[in-house]
């Protein structure tokens, strides 16, 4: 069964860093588009960053460009989201998702979702 499991969330101060991990099972990550999405209470879900299956091309939301980095370790079948210079507005539940279709960073196109990991940025 195809699954993704997120981990690495926690409580950090503004300006701090966290690395989120998305471990895939039942499929090979380099053959799927993998995306990181987040949702804060009372707000709609938004795409944070995605990595494309074929060539590893990445995409970032404007709000996280220069601060977040998505990467893929094929040997570990894991996708990471390195988050630096965190801001209070980054507080949300972060989800990892995967899709086999050509969609890149459209949440409605993603089929397989993890349960989420909480990131809280507060002083």
Tab-separated table of C-alpha atoms in Angstrom:
chain	number	residue	atom	x	y	z
A	1	UNK	CA	0.000	0.000	0.000
A	2	UNK	CA	1.325	3.427	-0.901
A	3	UNK	CA	1.979	5.588	2.146
A	4	UNK	CA	3.878	8.683	3.199
A	5	UNK	CA	4.719	9.509	6.806
A	6	UNK	CA	5.861	12.944	7.975
A	7	UNK	CA	8.020	13.686	10.982
A	8	UNK	CA	10.259	16.394	12.384
A	9	UNK	CA	7.781	19.007	13.529
A	10	UNK	CA	8.021	20.812	16.818
A	11	UNK	CA	8.138	24.118	18.635
A	12	UNK	CA	10.805	26.599	17.569
A	13	UNK	CA	11.518	30.263	18.142
A	14	UNK	CA	11.312	32.782	15.307
A	15	UNK	CA	14.484	32.592	13.271
A	16	UNK	CA	15.020	28.959	14.147
A	17	UNK	CA	15.213	25.947	11.877
A	18	UNK	CA	13.546	22.586	11.454
A	19	UNK	CA	13.916	19.734	9.008
A	20	UNK	CA	10.834	17.746	8.105
A	21	UNK	CA	11.074	14.236	6.702
A	22	UNK	CA	8.659	12.402	4.442
A	23	UNK	CA	9.304	8.668	4.298
A	24	UNK	CA	7.593	6.834	1.471
A	25	UNK	CA	6.626	3.181	1.406
A	26	UNK	CA	5.080	1.141	-1.366
A	27	UNK	CA	6.502	3.370	-4.095
A	28	UNK	CA	9.737	5.013	-5.202
A	29	UNK	CA	9.843	8.727	-4.528
A	30	UNK	CA	11.790	9.599	-7.664
A	31	UNK	CA	8.922	8.251	-9.755
A	32	UNK	CA	6.355	10.511	-8.079
A	33	UNK	CA	5.853	14.199	-7.661
A	34	UNK	CA	6.245	14.916	-3.942
A	35	UNK	CA	4.808	18.004	-2.315
A	36	UNK	CA	4.844	19.692	1.052
A	37	UNK	CA	1.626	21.467	1.984
A	38	UNK	CA	0.536	23.228	5.129
A	39	UNK	CA	-2.672	24.314	6.774
A	40	UNK	CA	-3.110	26.649	9.707
A	41	UNK	CA	-6.280	26.739	11.820
A	42	UNK	CA	-8.992	28.686	10.049
A	43	UNK	CA	-6.974	28.981	6.857
A	44	UNK	CA	-6.984	27.126	3.586
A	45	UNK	CA	-4.357	24.585	2.672
A	46	UNK	CA	-1.466	25.938	0.665
A	47	UNK	CA	1.427	24.471	-1.253
A	48	UNK	CA	4.825	25.081	0.311
A	49	UNK	CA	7.255	23.260	-1.952
A	50	UNK	CA	7.258	20.411	-4.453
A	51	UNK	CA	9.828	18.291	-6.238
A	52	UNK	CA	9.170	16.742	-9.620
A	53	UNK	CA	9.572	13.041	-10.264
A	54	UNK	CA	11.552	12.911	-13.485
A	55	UNK	CA	14.186	15.602	-13.130
A	56	UNK	CA	13.936	16.719	-9.519
A	57	UNK	CA	12.910	20.243	-10.436
A	58	UNK	CA	11.643	22.172	-7.438
A	59	UNK	CA	9.042	24.819	-6.811
A	60	UNK	CA	8.491	27.064	-3.809
A	61	UNK	CA	5.770	29.320	-2.550
A	62	UNK	CA	6.778	32.967	-2.672
A	63	UNK	CA	6.433	33.197	1.091
A	64	UNK	CA	9.175	30.599	1.692
A	65	UNK	CA	11.613	31.260	-1.145
A	66	UNK	CA	15.114	31.685	0.173
A	67	UNK	CA	14.193	30.117	3.501
A	68	UNK	CA	12.989	26.583	2.704
A	69	UNK	CA	14.718	23.872	0.686
A	70	UNK	CA	13.170	20.650	-0.571
A	71	UNK	CA	15.435	17.701	-1.316
A	72	UNK	CA	15.210	14.018	-2.127
A	73	UNK	CA	17.310	11.088	-0.957
A	74	UNK	CA	16.514	8.255	-3.331
A	75	UNK	CA	18.521	5.693	-1.361
A	76	UNK	CA	16.417	6.378	1.726
A	77	UNK	CA	13.208	6.871	-0.258
A	78	UNK	CA	12.740	10.095	1.659
A	79	UNK	CA	11.966	13.710	0.842
A	80	UNK	CA	13.039	16.474	3.194
A	81	UNK	CA	11.966	20.032	3.805
A	82	UNK	CA	14.685	22.143	5.392
A	83	UNK	CA	13.112	25.207	6.956
A	84	UNK	CA	15.322	28.109	7.999
A	85	UNK	CA	14.562	31.524	9.447
A	86	UNK	CA	11.146	30.384	10.558
A	87	UNK	CA	8.457	32.971	11.134
A	88	UNK	CA	5.291	32.855	13.250
A	89	UNK	CA	3.229	32.767	10.058
A	90	UNK	CA	4.886	29.438	9.227
A	91	UNK	CA	2.942	27.868	12.092
A	92	UNK	CA	0.766	25.131	10.630
A	93	UNK	CA	0.296	21.433	10.213
A	94	UNK	CA	2.615	20.300	7.442
A	95	UNK	CA	1.623	17.480	5.132
A	96	UNK	CA	3.592	15.411	2.683
A	97	UNK	CA	1.785	14.181	-0.412
A	98	UNK	CA	2.536	12.235	-3.580
A	99	UNK	CA	1.029	11.939	-7.027
A	100	UNK	CA	1.866	10.003	-10.181
A	101	UNK	CA	0.190	12.469	-12.547
A	102	UNK	CA	1.922	15.349	-14.280
A	103	UNK	CA	0.669	17.910	-11.778
A	104	UNK	CA	3.481	19.610	-9.934
A	105	UNK	CA	2.300	21.664	-6.975
A	106	UNK	CA	-1.485	21.610	-7.162
A	107	UNK	CA	-2.900	20.054	-3.993
A	108	UNK	CA	-6.050	18.895	-5.754
A	109	UNK	CA	-3.910	16.706	-8.011
A	110	UNK	CA	-2.182	14.854	-5.164
A	111	UNK	CA	-3.522	11.452	-4.254
A	112	UNK	CA	-1.539	10.088	-1.307
A	113	UNK	CA	-1.342	12.115	1.904
A	114	UNK	CA	0.341	11.724	5.245
A	115	UNK	CA	-1.233	12.504	8.602
A	116	UNK	CA	0.729	15.706	9.114
A	117	UNK	CA	3.300	17.032	11.546
A	118	UNK	CA	2.804	20.166	13.610
A	119	UNK	CA	5.178	23.102	13.308
A	120	UNK	CA	4.779	25.925	15.808
A	121	UNK	CA	6.914	29.061	15.602
A	122	UNK	CA	6.575	31.199	18.689
A	123	UNK	CA	8.679	33.128	21.150
